[in-house]
């Protein structure tokens, strides 16, 4: 079912293994390729297209904004920064926002915040606790914080100042930091995304919050992938009933327009002073309008509830179809962030499912990841199951020893 001639891009660096299809347009949870074939999009540009494709209200707001002002730089004010910042603070219970354009940039800013927090306290060589299987981005600092040797290989020397621990193990965190006066922050994803959809337990997150309070460390929660409503609350850590001090956001925030943000609570909101940090594109009118309109549409359409209910439904249906199949280990996640772990590498499923009209990804080699738009309906959830399950069954059958 592939196009007769797979797309080639001889002038583009080969940093990605791409699915050989050329996508040209989309609507809702569907996209179409250059040959007119239709796909159900359960990847959403990697948890980015919150509102699906070509949402009429977002299209209208962005068209209006493009015709008014796209970019002015941070030398000047424009009307859209403060409303988006206020909207994020209101929903997170935090105080101030720095805007940028991607997830790694948000995390880079968080790491700088933590270091300056330390320096302001007289700690010359601050250290940040990070996690096994974490993913925080591909800049030198964020790949150093990332817990995946494949992301780091070839780019050493790594940035120093990170201490690594396993998830969901408070004793390991205590042991790794005991008596260390240089620790300034603990930094994790509430649900690890690239690492295989690994949720941190609410008890663990609450336990780390308490440790951070006890030791005057910053709690920094990377919500780049699991945040912005995907789990059924605005931010995944809110299921644990705690607030972080620093929260990087990106992916779903602009529903496809590149928007990143670092949201900070009282202990971190005033660490950066003029001249400490900045970016040219961050906070531009187009990006801010995209973020603000995304949040408004999410509320008007009840998309948090939708993510929770349709997510639970999809999760339940997948489990009903897949549990007990030899080779299927677990279905896990929260809301519309779902991972299906197999007992074997299953990357080939990405192309096969695309051929069957379903877009998804495989992460951590064995985990099928579903992060569809938050507008997903029950009928579309049924369609994901109907397209995916036969592919998983066939794959397991043919790879069984
Ligand atoms: C994707 C991701 C990043 C990196 O975001 P980019 O926009 O690709 O730089 C960082 N953290 C998490 C949790 C992510 O999922």
mmCIF file of C-alpha atoms and ligand atoms in Angstrom:
data_model
loop_
_atom_site.group_PDB
_atom_site.id
_atom_site.type_symbol
_atom_site.label_atom_id
_atom_site.label_comp_id
_atom_site.label_asym_id
_atom_site.label_seq_id
_atom_site.Cartn_x
_atom_site.Cartn_y
_atom_site.Cartn_z
ATOM 1 C CA UNK A 1 0.000 0.000 0.000
ATOM 2 C CA UNK A 2 3.001 2.331 -0.043
ATOM 3 C CA UNK A 3 3.210 5.067 -2.636
ATOM 4 C CA UNK A 4 4.740 3.706 -5.836
ATOM 5 C CA UNK A 5 7.688 6.034 -5.301
ATOM 6 C CA UNK A 6 8.553 6.573 -1.628
ATOM 7 C CA UNK A 7 9.309 10.228 -0.912
ATOM 8 C CA UNK A 8 13.018 11.128 -1.006
ATOM 9 C CA UNK A 9 14.696 14.199 0.485
ATOM 10 C CA UNK A 10 18.294 14.187 -0.715
ATOM 11 C CA UNK A 11 18.969 17.643 0.740
ATOM 12 C CA UNK A 12 17.661 16.893 4.215
ATOM 13 C CA UNK A 13 19.969 15.506 6.908
ATOM 14 C CA UNK A 14 19.095 11.938 7.749
ATOM 15 C CA UNK A 15 18.380 12.425 11.442
ATOM 16 C CA UNK A 16 15.077 10.532 11.352
ATOM 17 C CA UNK A 17 13.920 7.117 10.241
ATOM 18 C CA UNK A 18 10.732 8.223 8.547
ATOM 19 C CA UNK A 19 7.617 6.326 7.545
ATOM 20 C CA UNK A 20 7.562 6.426 3.708
ATOM 21 C CA UNK A 21 4.413 8.487 3.314
ATOM 22 C CA UNK A 22 3.947 12.133 2.330
ATOM 23 C CA UNK A 23 1.221 13.779 4.406
ATOM 24 C CA UNK A 24 -0.517 16.751 2.850
ATOM 25 C CA UNK A 25 -3.562 17.687 4.942
ATOM 26 C CA UNK A 26 -5.660 16.753 7.936
ATOM 27 C CA UNK A 27 -8.959 17.305 9.672
ATOM 28 C CA UNK A 28 -9.793 16.330 13.225
ATOM 29 C CA UNK A 29 -8.055 13.043 14.095
ATOM 30 C CA UNK A 30 -7.450 12.175 10.427
ATOM 31 C CA UNK A 31 -4.693 12.983 7.947
ATOM 32 C CA UNK A 32 -4.323 12.218 4.245
ATOM 33 C CA UNK A 33 -1.280 11.501 2.103
ATOM 34 C CA UNK A 34 -0.362 12.711 -1.355
ATOM 35 C CA UNK A 35 -2.048 9.671 -2.891
ATOM 36 C CA UNK A 36 -5.300 10.394 -1.096
ATOM 37 C CA UNK A 37 -5.004 7.610 1.497
ATOM 38 C CA UNK A 38 -6.553 8.300 4.885
ATOM 39 C CA UNK A 39 -4.918 7.678 8.274
ATOM 40 C CA UNK A 40 -6.290 7.813 11.794
ATOM 41 C CA UNK A 41 -3.758 9.820 13.778
ATOM 42 C CA UNK A 42 -3.035 8.238 17.163
ATOM 43 C CA UNK A 43 0.348 9.982 17.413
ATOM 44 C CA UNK A 44 -0.771 13.612 16.974
ATOM 45 C CA UNK A 45 2.693 14.778 15.966
ATOM 46 C CA UNK A 46 4.027 13.167 19.202
ATOM 47 C CA UNK A 47 1.439 14.493 21.653
ATOM 48 C CA UNK A 48 1.434 17.890 19.966
ATOM 49 C CA UNK A 49 -1.816 18.305 18.040
ATOM 50 C CA UNK A 50 -4.073 18.686 21.075
ATOM 51 C CA UNK A 51 -7.011 19.848 18.950
ATOM 52 C CA UNK A 52 -6.318 17.497 16.073
ATOM 53 C CA UNK A 53 -5.759 18.951 12.628
ATOM 54 C CA UNK A 54 -7.255 22.123 11.166
ATOM 55 C CA UNK A 55 -9.526 22.869 14.113
ATOM 56 C CA UNK A 56 -11.757 25.627 12.681
ATOM 57 C CA UNK A 57 -11.494 27.919 15.717
ATOM 58 C CA UNK A 58 -7.714 27.594 15.945
ATOM 59 C CA UNK A 59 -7.360 28.122 12.199
ATOM 60 C CA UNK A 60 -9.438 31.300 12.416
ATOM 61 C CA UNK A 61 -7.477 32.728 15.372
ATOM 62 C CA UNK A 62 -4.122 31.967 13.733
ATOM 63 C CA UNK A 63 -5.191 33.412 10.369
ATOM 64 C CA UNK A 64 -6.269 36.571 12.130
ATOM 65 C CA UNK A 65 -2.979 36.737 14.043
ATOM 66 C CA UNK A 66 -0.791 36.092 10.998
ATOM 67 C CA UNK A 67 -2.478 39.016 9.265
ATOM 68 C CA UNK A 68 -1.848 41.283 12.280
ATOM 69 C CA UNK A 69 1.558 40.479 13.779
ATOM 70 C CA UNK A 70 3.673 37.323 13.750
ATOM 71 C CA UNK A 71 6.789 38.454 15.552
ATOM 72 C CA UNK A 72 8.217 41.573 17.169
ATOM 73 C CA UNK A 73 11.014 40.263 19.489
ATOM 74 C CA UNK A 74 11.099 40.565 23.253
ATOM 75 C CA UNK A 75 12.211 44.196 23.047
ATOM 76 C CA UNK A 76 8.522 45.130 23.017
ATOM 77 C CA UNK A 77 5.208 44.215 24.594
ATOM 78 C CA UNK A 78 2.317 42.764 22.592
ATOM 79 C CA UNK A 79 -1.193 41.874 23.789
ATOM 80 C CA UNK A 80 -0.941 38.080 23.933
ATOM 81 C CA UNK A 81 1.898 37.167 26.323
ATOM 82 C CA UNK A 82 0.343 38.114 29.650
ATOM 83 C CA UNK A 83 -3.016 36.403 28.975
ATOM 84 C CA UNK A 84 -1.328 33.088 28.145
ATOM 85 C CA UNK A 85 1.052 33.400 31.102
ATOM 86 C CA UNK A 86 -1.893 34.147 33.410
ATOM 87 C CA UNK A 87 -3.867 31.217 31.994
ATOM 88 C CA UNK A 88 -0.980 28.820 32.714
ATOM 89 C CA UNK A 89 -0.444 30.203 36.228
ATOM 90 C CA UNK A 90 -4.137 29.943 37.031
ATOM 91 C CA UNK A 91 -4.319 26.305 35.937
ATOM 92 C CA UNK A 92 -1.080 25.246 37.629
ATOM 93 C CA UNK A 93 -1.315 27.355 40.786
ATOM 94 C CA UNK A 94 2.145 28.751 39.992
ATOM 95 C CA UNK A 95 3.303 32.353 39.592
ATOM 96 C CA UNK A 96 5.373 33.311 36.569
ATOM 97 C CA UNK A 97 6.224 32.047 33.086
ATOM 98 C CA UNK A 98 9.187 32.231 30.712
ATOM 99 C CA UNK A 99 8.268 31.477 27.088
ATOM 100 C CA UNK A 100 10.401 29.690 24.520
ATOM 101 C CA UNK A 101 9.754 27.526 21.473
ATOM 102 C CA UNK A 102 10.432 23.872 22.277
ATOM 103 C CA UNK A 103 10.655 21.264 24.987
ATOM 104 C CA UNK A 104 14.420 21.157 25.207
ATOM 105 C CA UNK A 105 14.505 24.927 25.484
ATOM 106 C CA UNK A 106 12.042 24.822 28.366
ATOM 107 C CA UNK A 107 14.137 22.153 30.098
ATOM 108 C CA UNK A 108 17.370 24.016 29.408
ATOM 109 C CA UNK A 109 15.821 27.041 31.142
ATOM 110 C CA UNK A 110 14.759 24.846 34.072
ATOM 111 C CA UNK A 111 18.305 23.509 34.444
ATOM 112 C CA UNK A 112 19.685 27.052 34.378
ATOM 113 C CA UNK A 113 17.105 28.103 36.981
ATOM 114 C CA UNK A 114 18.209 25.265 39.261
ATOM 115 C CA UNK A 115 21.863 26.142 38.875
ATOM 116 C CA UNK A 116 21.264 29.819 39.599
ATOM 117 C CA UNK A 117 19.092 28.866 42.576
ATOM 118 C CA UNK A 118 22.157 27.021 43.874
ATOM 119 C CA UNK A 119 24.616 29.787 43.094
ATOM 120 C CA UNK A 120 22.359 32.325 44.822
ATOM 121 C CA UNK A 121 22.654 30.123 47.935
ATOM 122 C CA UNK A 122 26.438 29.956 47.612
ATOM 123 C CA UNK A 123 26.622 26.486 46.036
ATOM 124 C CA UNK A 124 29.402 26.693 43.452
ATOM 125 C CA UNK A 125 28.862 23.307 41.784
ATOM 126 C CA UNK A 126 25.123 22.612 41.963
ATOM 127 C CA UNK A 127 23.822 19.114 41.248
ATOM 128 C CA UNK A 128 20.416 18.052 39.946
ATOM 129 C CA UNK A 129 18.827 14.637 40.536
ATOM 130 C CA UNK A 130 17.586 13.048 37.275
ATOM 131 C CA UNK A 131 16.196 9.630 36.380
ATOM 132 C CA UNK A 132 16.901 6.402 34.577
ATOM 133 C CA UNK A 133 14.954 6.247 31.268
ATOM 134 C CA UNK A 134 14.225 9.977 31.429
ATOM 135 C CA UNK A 135 14.032 12.064 28.279
ATOM 136 C CA UNK A 136 14.504 15.817 28.444
ATOM 137 C CA UNK A 137 15.709 16.779 24.967
ATOM 138 C CA UNK A 138 18.694 16.868 22.639
ATOM 139 C CA UNK A 139 20.702 19.937 23.611
ATOM 140 C CA UNK A 140 23.945 19.199 25.461
ATOM 141 C CA UNK A 141 22.502 19.901 28.909
ATOM 142 C CA UNK A 142 19.182 18.159 28.281
ATOM 143 C CA UNK A 143 20.745 15.086 26.661
ATOM 144 C CA UNK A 144 23.045 14.886 29.671
ATOM 145 C CA UNK A 145 19.962 14.900 31.914
ATOM 146 C CA UNK A 146 18.361 12.251 29.699
ATOM 147 C CA UNK A 147 18.664 8.663 30.961
ATOM 148 C CA UNK A 148 19.230 6.961 27.619
ATOM 149 C CA UNK A 149 22.808 6.120 26.569
ATOM 150 C CA UNK A 150 21.733 6.069 22.898
ATOM 151 C CA UNK A 151 20.808 9.740 23.050
ATOM 152 C CA UNK A 152 24.195 10.566 24.586
ATOM 153 C CA UNK A 153 26.524 8.361 22.526
ATOM 154 C CA UNK A 154 28.869 10.361 20.329
ATOM 155 C CA UNK A 155 28.278 13.665 22.091
ATOM 156 C CA UNK A 156 30.512 13.318 25.130
ATOM 157 C CA UNK A 157 31.774 15.024 27.190
ATOM 158 C CA UNK A 158 28.389 15.318 28.843
ATOM 159 C CA UNK A 159 27.392 18.327 30.888
ATOM 160 C CA UNK A 160 28.193 17.573 34.522
ATOM 161 C CA UNK A 161 26.114 18.135 37.611
ATOM 162 C CA UNK A 162 23.536 15.364 37.323
ATOM 163 C CA UNK A 163 22.921 12.504 39.771
ATOM 164 C CA UNK A 164 20.856 9.606 38.373
ATOM 165 C CA UNK A 165 18.357 7.467 40.280
ATOM 166 C CA UNK A 166 15.608 4.940 39.372
ATOM 167 C CA UNK A 167 11.947 6.031 39.363
ATOM 168 C CA UNK A 168 9.472 5.259 42.150
ATOM 169 C CA UNK A 169 12.141 4.501 44.746
ATOM 170 C CA UNK A 170 12.350 7.078 47.547
ATOM 171 C CA UNK A 171 15.028 5.104 49.382
ATOM 172 C CA UNK A 172 17.253 5.212 46.299
ATOM 173 C CA UNK A 173 16.729 8.978 46.093
ATOM 174 C CA UNK A 174 17.604 9.386 49.777
ATOM 175 C CA UNK A 175 20.682 7.182 49.437
ATOM 176 C CA UNK A 176 21.919 9.046 46.359
ATOM 177 C CA UNK A 177 21.657 12.445 48.010
ATOM 178 C CA UNK A 178 22.399 11.776 51.674
ATOM 179 C CA UNK A 179 24.778 14.346 53.138
ATOM 180 C CA UNK A 180 25.306 16.008 49.747
ATOM 181 C CA UNK A 181 25.113 19.783 50.228
ATOM 182 C CA UNK A 182 25.372 20.478 46.480
ATOM 183 C CA UNK A 183 21.975 19.075 45.506
ATOM 184 C CA UNK A 184 19.671 21.878 44.341
ATOM 185 C CA UNK A 185 16.810 20.181 42.498
ATOM 186 C CA UNK A 186 14.994 16.965 41.585
ATOM 187 C CA UNK A 187 13.875 16.793 37.956
ATOM 188 C CA UNK A 188 11.518 14.215 36.435
ATOM 189 C CA UNK A 189 8.662 13.633 34.008
ATOM 190 C CA UNK A 190 5.411 12.860 35.864
ATOM 191 C CA UNK A 191 4.927 10.143 33.229
ATOM 192 C CA UNK A 192 8.081 9.291 31.305
ATOM 193 C CA UNK A 193 7.229 9.510 27.609
ATOM 194 C CA UNK A 194 10.147 8.507 25.377
ATOM 195 C CA UNK A 195 11.366 6.133 28.087
ATOM 196 C CA UNK A 196 8.323 3.909 27.499
ATOM 197 C CA UNK A 197 5.265 5.558 29.105
ATOM 198 C CA UNK A 198 6.361 4.955 32.707
ATOM 199 C CA UNK A 199 4.172 6.715 35.275
ATOM 200 C CA UNK A 200 5.690 7.948 38.513
ATOM 201 C CA UNK A 201 3.320 6.976 41.309
ATOM 202 C CA UNK A 202 1.375 9.740 43.095
ATOM 203 C CA UNK A 203 2.887 8.539 46.389
ATOM 204 C CA UNK A 204 6.387 8.865 44.978
ATOM 205 C CA UNK A 205 5.745 12.340 43.601
ATOM 206 C CA UNK A 206 4.299 13.443 46.954
ATOM 207 C CA UNK A 207 7.279 11.874 48.722
ATOM 208 C CA UNK A 208 9.748 13.784 46.540
ATOM 209 C CA UNK A 209 7.804 17.001 47.202
ATOM 210 C CA UNK A 210 8.265 16.436 50.935
ATOM 211 C CA UNK A 211 11.992 15.715 50.540
ATOM 212 C CA UNK A 212 12.414 18.862 48.452
ATOM 213 C CA UNK A 213 10.703 20.915 51.168
ATOM 214 C CA UNK A 214 12.840 19.323 53.852
ATOM 215 C CA UNK A 215 16.127 20.045 52.034
ATOM 216 C CA UNK A 216 15.259 23.273 50.203
ATOM 217 C CA UNK A 217 15.561 21.676 46.753
ATOM 218 C CA UNK A 218 13.505 22.707 43.738
ATOM 219 C CA UNK A 219 10.975 20.161 42.517
ATOM 220 C CA UNK A 220 11.080 20.414 38.711
ATOM 221 C CA UNK A 221 8.479 18.385 36.803
ATOM 222 C CA UNK A 222 8.897 18.030 33.048
ATOM 223 C CA UNK A 223 5.323 18.135 31.730
ATOM 224 C CA UNK A 224 6.404 18.635 28.115
ATOM 225 C CA UNK A 225 4.655 15.441 26.966
ATOM 226 C CA UNK A 226 2.223 14.442 29.736
ATOM 227 C CA UNK A 227 0.970 17.967 30.465
ATOM 228 C CA UNK A 228 -1.643 20.215 28.834
ATOM 229 C CA UNK A 229 -4.636 18.021 29.571
ATOM 230 C CA UNK A 230 -3.426 14.741 28.134
ATOM 231 C CA UNK A 231 -4.008 12.723 31.321
ATOM 232 C CA UNK A 232 -7.353 14.345 32.140
ATOM 233 C CA UNK A 233 -5.954 17.049 34.400
ATOM 234 C CA UNK A 234 -4.114 20.100 33.127
ATOM 235 C CA UNK A 235 -0.844 18.663 34.393
ATOM 236 C CA UNK A 236 -0.122 15.028 35.176
ATOM 237 C CA UNK A 237 1.481 15.757 38.564
ATOM 238 C CA UNK A 238 -1.847 17.215 39.736
ATOM 239 C CA UNK A 239 -3.049 13.631 40.215
ATOM 240 C CA UNK A 240 -0.555 13.527 43.115
ATOM 241 C CA UNK A 241 -2.030 16.674 44.679
ATOM 242 C CA UNK A 242 1.278 18.563 44.773
ATOM 243 C CA UNK A 243 2.731 21.626 43.094
ATOM 244 C CA UNK A 244 6.203 21.724 41.558
ATOM 245 C CA UNK A 245 8.510 24.725 41.825
ATOM 246 C CA UNK A 246 9.395 24.588 38.137
ATOM 247 C CA UNK A 247 7.353 23.094 35.293
ATOM 248 C CA UNK A 248 8.593 22.963 31.683
ATOM 249 C CA UNK A 249 5.870 22.680 29.005
ATOM 250 C CA UNK A 250 5.848 22.440 25.209
ATOM 251 C CA UNK A 251 4.391 19.780 22.864
ATOM 252 C CA UNK A 252 0.597 20.128 23.300
ATOM 253 C CA UNK A 253 0.692 23.754 24.409
ATOM 254 C CA UNK A 254 0.344 25.307 20.956
ATOM 255 C CA UNK A 255 -1.596 22.479 19.295
ATOM 256 C CA UNK A 256 1.034 22.338 16.536
ATOM 257 C CA UNK A 257 2.535 25.822 16.672
ATOM 258 C CA UNK A 258 5.939 25.600 18.417
ATOM 259 C CA UNK A 259 5.425 26.985 21.929
ATOM 260 C CA UNK A 260 7.468 26.163 25.006
ATOM 261 C CA UNK A 261 7.175 27.531 28.527
ATOM 262 C CA UNK A 262 8.693 27.244 31.972
ATOM 263 C CA UNK A 263 6.172 27.917 34.703
ATOM 264 C CA UNK A 264 7.595 28.699 38.139
ATOM 265 C CA UNK A 265 6.208 28.864 41.662
ATOM 266 C CA UNK A 266 7.192 31.327 44.404
ATOM 267 C CA UNK A 267 10.586 29.764 45.107
ATOM 268 C CA UNK A 268 11.709 29.946 41.486
ATOM 269 C CA UNK A 269 9.732 32.772 39.881
ATOM 270 C CA UNK A 270 12.299 35.497 40.620
ATOM 271 C CA UNK A 271 15.583 33.640 40.141
ATOM 272 C CA UNK A 272 16.156 34.939 36.619
ATOM 273 C CA UNK A 273 17.004 38.624 36.553
ATOM 274 C CA UNK A 274 17.275 40.802 33.437
ATOM 275 C CA UNK A 275 20.102 39.497 31.285
ATOM 276 C CA UNK A 276 20.143 35.973 32.748
ATOM 277 C CA UNK A 277 18.152 34.261 30.021
ATOM 278 C CA UNK A 278 16.402 34.948 26.744
ATOM 279 C CA UNK A 279 15.405 33.795 23.292
ATOM 280 C CA UNK A 280 14.513 35.493 20.027
ATOM 281 C CA UNK A 281 11.425 33.537 18.991
ATOM 282 C CA UNK A 282 10.012 32.773 22.450
ATOM 283 C CA UNK A 283 6.703 34.417 23.299
ATOM 284 C CA UNK A 284 5.952 35.780 19.855
ATOM 285 C CA UNK A 285 2.373 36.860 19.079
ATOM 286 C CA UNK A 286 1.599 33.883 16.827
ATOM 287 C CA UNK A 287 2.845 31.371 19.408
ATOM 288 C CA UNK A 288 1.056 33.059 22.310
ATOM 289 C CA UNK A 289 -2.193 33.272 20.382
ATOM 290 C CA UNK A 290 -1.919 29.573 19.554
ATOM 291 C CA UNK A 291 -1.425 28.661 23.216
ATOM 292 C CA UNK A 292 -4.235 30.872 24.470
ATOM 293 C CA UNK A 293 -6.746 29.761 21.854
ATOM 294 C CA UNK A 294 -5.801 26.116 22.481
ATOM 295 C CA UNK A 295 -6.573 26.485 26.193
ATOM 296 C CA UNK A 296 -9.875 28.286 25.532
ATOM 297 C CA UNK A 297 -11.023 25.662 23.038
ATOM 298 C CA UNK A 298 -9.993 22.868 25.412
ATOM 299 C CA UNK A 299 -12.217 24.380 28.077
ATOM 300 C CA UNK A 300 -15.145 25.175 25.819
ATOM 301 C CA UNK A 301 -15.109 21.637 24.440
ATOM 302 C CA UNK A 302 -14.474 19.853 27.752
ATOM 303 C CA UNK A 303 -11.322 18.184 26.464
ATOM 304 C CA UNK A 304 -9.865 17.360 29.882
ATOM 305 C CA UNK A 305 -12.916 15.257 30.652
ATOM 306 C CA UNK A 306 -12.791 13.816 27.166
ATOM 307 C CA UNK A 307 -9.135 12.818 27.573
ATOM 308 C CA UNK A 308 -9.998 11.110 30.868
ATOM 309 C CA UNK A 309 -13.119 9.252 29.718
ATOM 310 C CA UNK A 310 -12.126 8.319 26.166
ATOM 311 C CA UNK A 311 -8.624 7.531 27.454
ATOM 312 C CA UNK A 312 -9.982 5.155 30.086
ATOM 313 C CA UNK A 313 -12.287 3.609 27.495
ATOM 314 C CA UNK A 314 -9.456 3.084 24.993
ATOM 315 C CA UNK A 315 -7.204 1.680 27.713
ATOM 316 C CA UNK A 316 -9.920 -0.767 28.821
ATOM 317 C CA UNK A 317 -10.699 -1.895 25.267
ATOM 318 C CA UNK A 318 -7.022 -2.439 24.482
ATOM 319 C CA UNK A 319 -6.536 -4.449 27.649
ATOM 320 C CA UNK A 320 -9.638 -6.539 26.943
ATOM 321 C CA UNK A 321 -8.301 -7.412 23.485
ATOM 322 C CA UNK A 322 -4.644 -7.849 24.339
ATOM 323 C CA UNK A 323 -4.312 -9.259 27.859
ATOM 324 C CA UNK A 324 -3.366 -12.872 27.970
ATOM 325 C CA UNK A 325 -1.770 -12.747 24.517
ATOM 326 C CA UNK A 326 1.695 -14.237 24.894
ATOM 327 C CA UNK A 327 4.088 -11.373 24.250
ATOM 328 C CA UNK A 328 1.907 -8.605 25.693
ATOM 329 C CA UNK A 329 3.287 -7.439 29.016
ATOM 330 C CA UNK A 330 1.237 -4.456 30.068
ATOM 331 C CA UNK A 331 -1.034 -1.636 29.008
ATOM 332 C CA UNK A 332 -0.245 1.457 31.080
ATOM 333 C CA UNK A 333 -0.530 5.222 31.204
ATOM 334 C CA UNK A 334 -3.197 7.750 32.060
ATOM 335 C CA UNK A 335 -5.890 9.403 29.961
ATOM 336 C CA UNK A 336 -4.798 9.672 26.345
ATOM 337 C CA UNK A 337 -1.167 8.768 27.026
ATOM 338 C CA UNK A 338 -1.089 5.005 26.648
ATOM 339 C CA UNK A 339 1.777 2.547 26.288
ATOM 340 C CA UNK A 340 1.447 -1.111 25.344
ATOM 341 C CA UNK A 341 4.573 -2.977 26.365
ATOM 342 C CA UNK A 342 5.498 -6.124 24.460
ATOM 343 C CA UNK A 343 8.210 -8.588 25.420
ATOM 344 C CA UNK A 344 10.176 -7.940 22.206
ATOM 345 C CA UNK A 345 11.333 -5.049 20.012
ATOM 346 C CA UNK A 346 8.403 -4.039 17.814
ATOM 347 C CA UNK A 347 9.516 -1.002 15.816
ATOM 348 C CA UNK A 348 8.277 -2.614 12.590
ATOM 349 C CA UNK A 349 4.725 -2.018 13.796
ATOM 350 C CA UNK A 350 5.085 1.687 13.025
ATOM 351 C CA UNK A 351 5.224 1.126 9.248
ATOM 352 C CA UNK A 352 2.784 -1.757 9.310
ATOM 353 C CA UNK A 353 0.164 0.198 11.225
ATOM 354 C CA UNK A 354 0.670 3.154 8.860
ATOM 355 C CA UNK A 355 -0.021 0.790 5.975
ATOM 356 C CA UNK A 356 -3.162 -0.266 7.802
ATOM 357 C CA UNK A 357 -4.193 3.388 8.137
ATOM 358 C CA UNK A 358 -3.108 4.078 11.722
ATOM 359 C CA UNK A 359 -0.363 6.456 12.848
ATOM 360 C CA UNK A 360 1.421 5.689 16.124
ATOM 361 C CA UNK A 361 4.947 5.283 17.436
ATOM 362 C CA UNK A 362 7.061 2.723 19.232
ATOM 363 C CA UNK A 363 9.282 4.002 21.996
ATOM 364 C CA UNK A 364 11.902 2.337 24.174
ATOM 365 C CA UNK A 365 11.973 -0.390 21.485
ATOM 366 C CA UNK A 366 9.078 -2.433 22.887
ATOM 367 C CA UNK A 367 6.390 0.031 23.835
ATOM 368 C CA UNK A 368 3.630 0.948 21.392
ATOM 369 C CA UNK A 369 2.714 4.530 22.224
ATOM 370 C CA UNK A 370 -0.691 6.102 21.643
ATOM 371 C CA UNK A 371 -0.943 9.860 22.210
ATOM 372 C CA UNK A 372 -3.863 10.900 19.988
ATOM 373 C CA UNK A 373 -5.501 14.344 19.832
ATOM 374 C CA UNK A 374 -7.599 15.123 22.918
ATOM 375 C CA UNK A 375 -10.694 15.469 20.696
ATOM 376 C CA UNK A 376 -10.655 11.694 20.087
ATOM 377 C CA UNK A 377 -14.177 10.192 20.137
ATOM 378 C CA UNK A 378 -15.214 6.762 21.402
ATOM 379 C CA UNK A 379 -15.869 5.697 17.823
ATOM 380 C CA UNK A 380 -12.336 6.723 16.893
ATOM 381 C CA UNK A 381 -11.000 4.869 19.942
ATOM 382 C CA UNK A 382 -12.831 1.760 18.671
ATOM 383 C CA UNK A 383 -11.223 2.315 15.284
ATOM 384 C CA UNK A 384 -7.741 2.486 16.860
ATOM 385 C CA UNK A 385 -8.393 -0.853 18.567
ATOM 386 C CA UNK A 386 -9.805 -2.395 15.377
ATOM 387 C CA UNK A 387 -6.764 -1.338 13.346
ATOM 388 C CA UNK A 388 -4.074 -1.984 15.950
ATOM 389 C CA UNK A 389 -5.017 -5.317 17.511
ATOM 390 C CA UNK A 390 -4.804 -7.429 14.307
ATOM 391 C CA UNK A 391 -1.374 -5.928 13.599
ATOM 392 C CA UNK A 392 -0.135 -6.770 17.101
ATOM 393 C CA UNK A 393 -1.554 -10.309 16.880
ATOM 394 C CA UNK A 394 0.018 -10.955 13.465
ATOM 395 C CA UNK A 395 3.350 -9.552 14.601
ATOM 396 C CA UNK A 396 3.410 -11.665 17.762
ATOM 397 C CA UNK A 397 2.434 -14.797 15.851
ATOM 398 C CA UNK A 398 5.145 -14.466 13.282
ATOM 399 C CA UNK A 399 7.893 -13.518 15.748
ATOM 400 C CA UNK A 400 7.016 -16.237 18.275
ATOM 401 C CA UNK A 401 9.916 -18.603 18.804
HETATM 402 C C1 LIG B 1 9.651 15.751 23.600
HETATM 403 C C2 LIG B 1 10.126 15.968 24.964
HETATM 404 C C3 LIG B 1 11.145 16.901 25.243
HETATM 405 C C4 LIG B 1 11.886 17.626 24.160
HETATM 406 O O1 LIG B 1 11.041 18.482 23.450
HETATM 407 P P1 LIG B 1 11.543 19.074 22.041
HETATM 408 O O2 LIG B 1 10.461 20.056 21.682
HETATM 409 O O3 LIG B 1 11.654 17.935 21.098
HETATM 410 O O4 LIG B 1 12.852 19.724 22.287
HETATM 411 C C5 LIG B 1 11.492 17.103 26.557
HETATM 412 N N1 LIG B 1 10.887 16.454 27.546
HETATM 413 C C6 LIG B 1 9.910 15.550 27.331
HETATM 414 C C7 LIG B 1 9.255 14.868 28.475
HETATM 415 C C8 LIG B 1 9.510 15.276 26.036
HETATM 416 O O5 LIG B 1 8.569 14.357 25.808
#
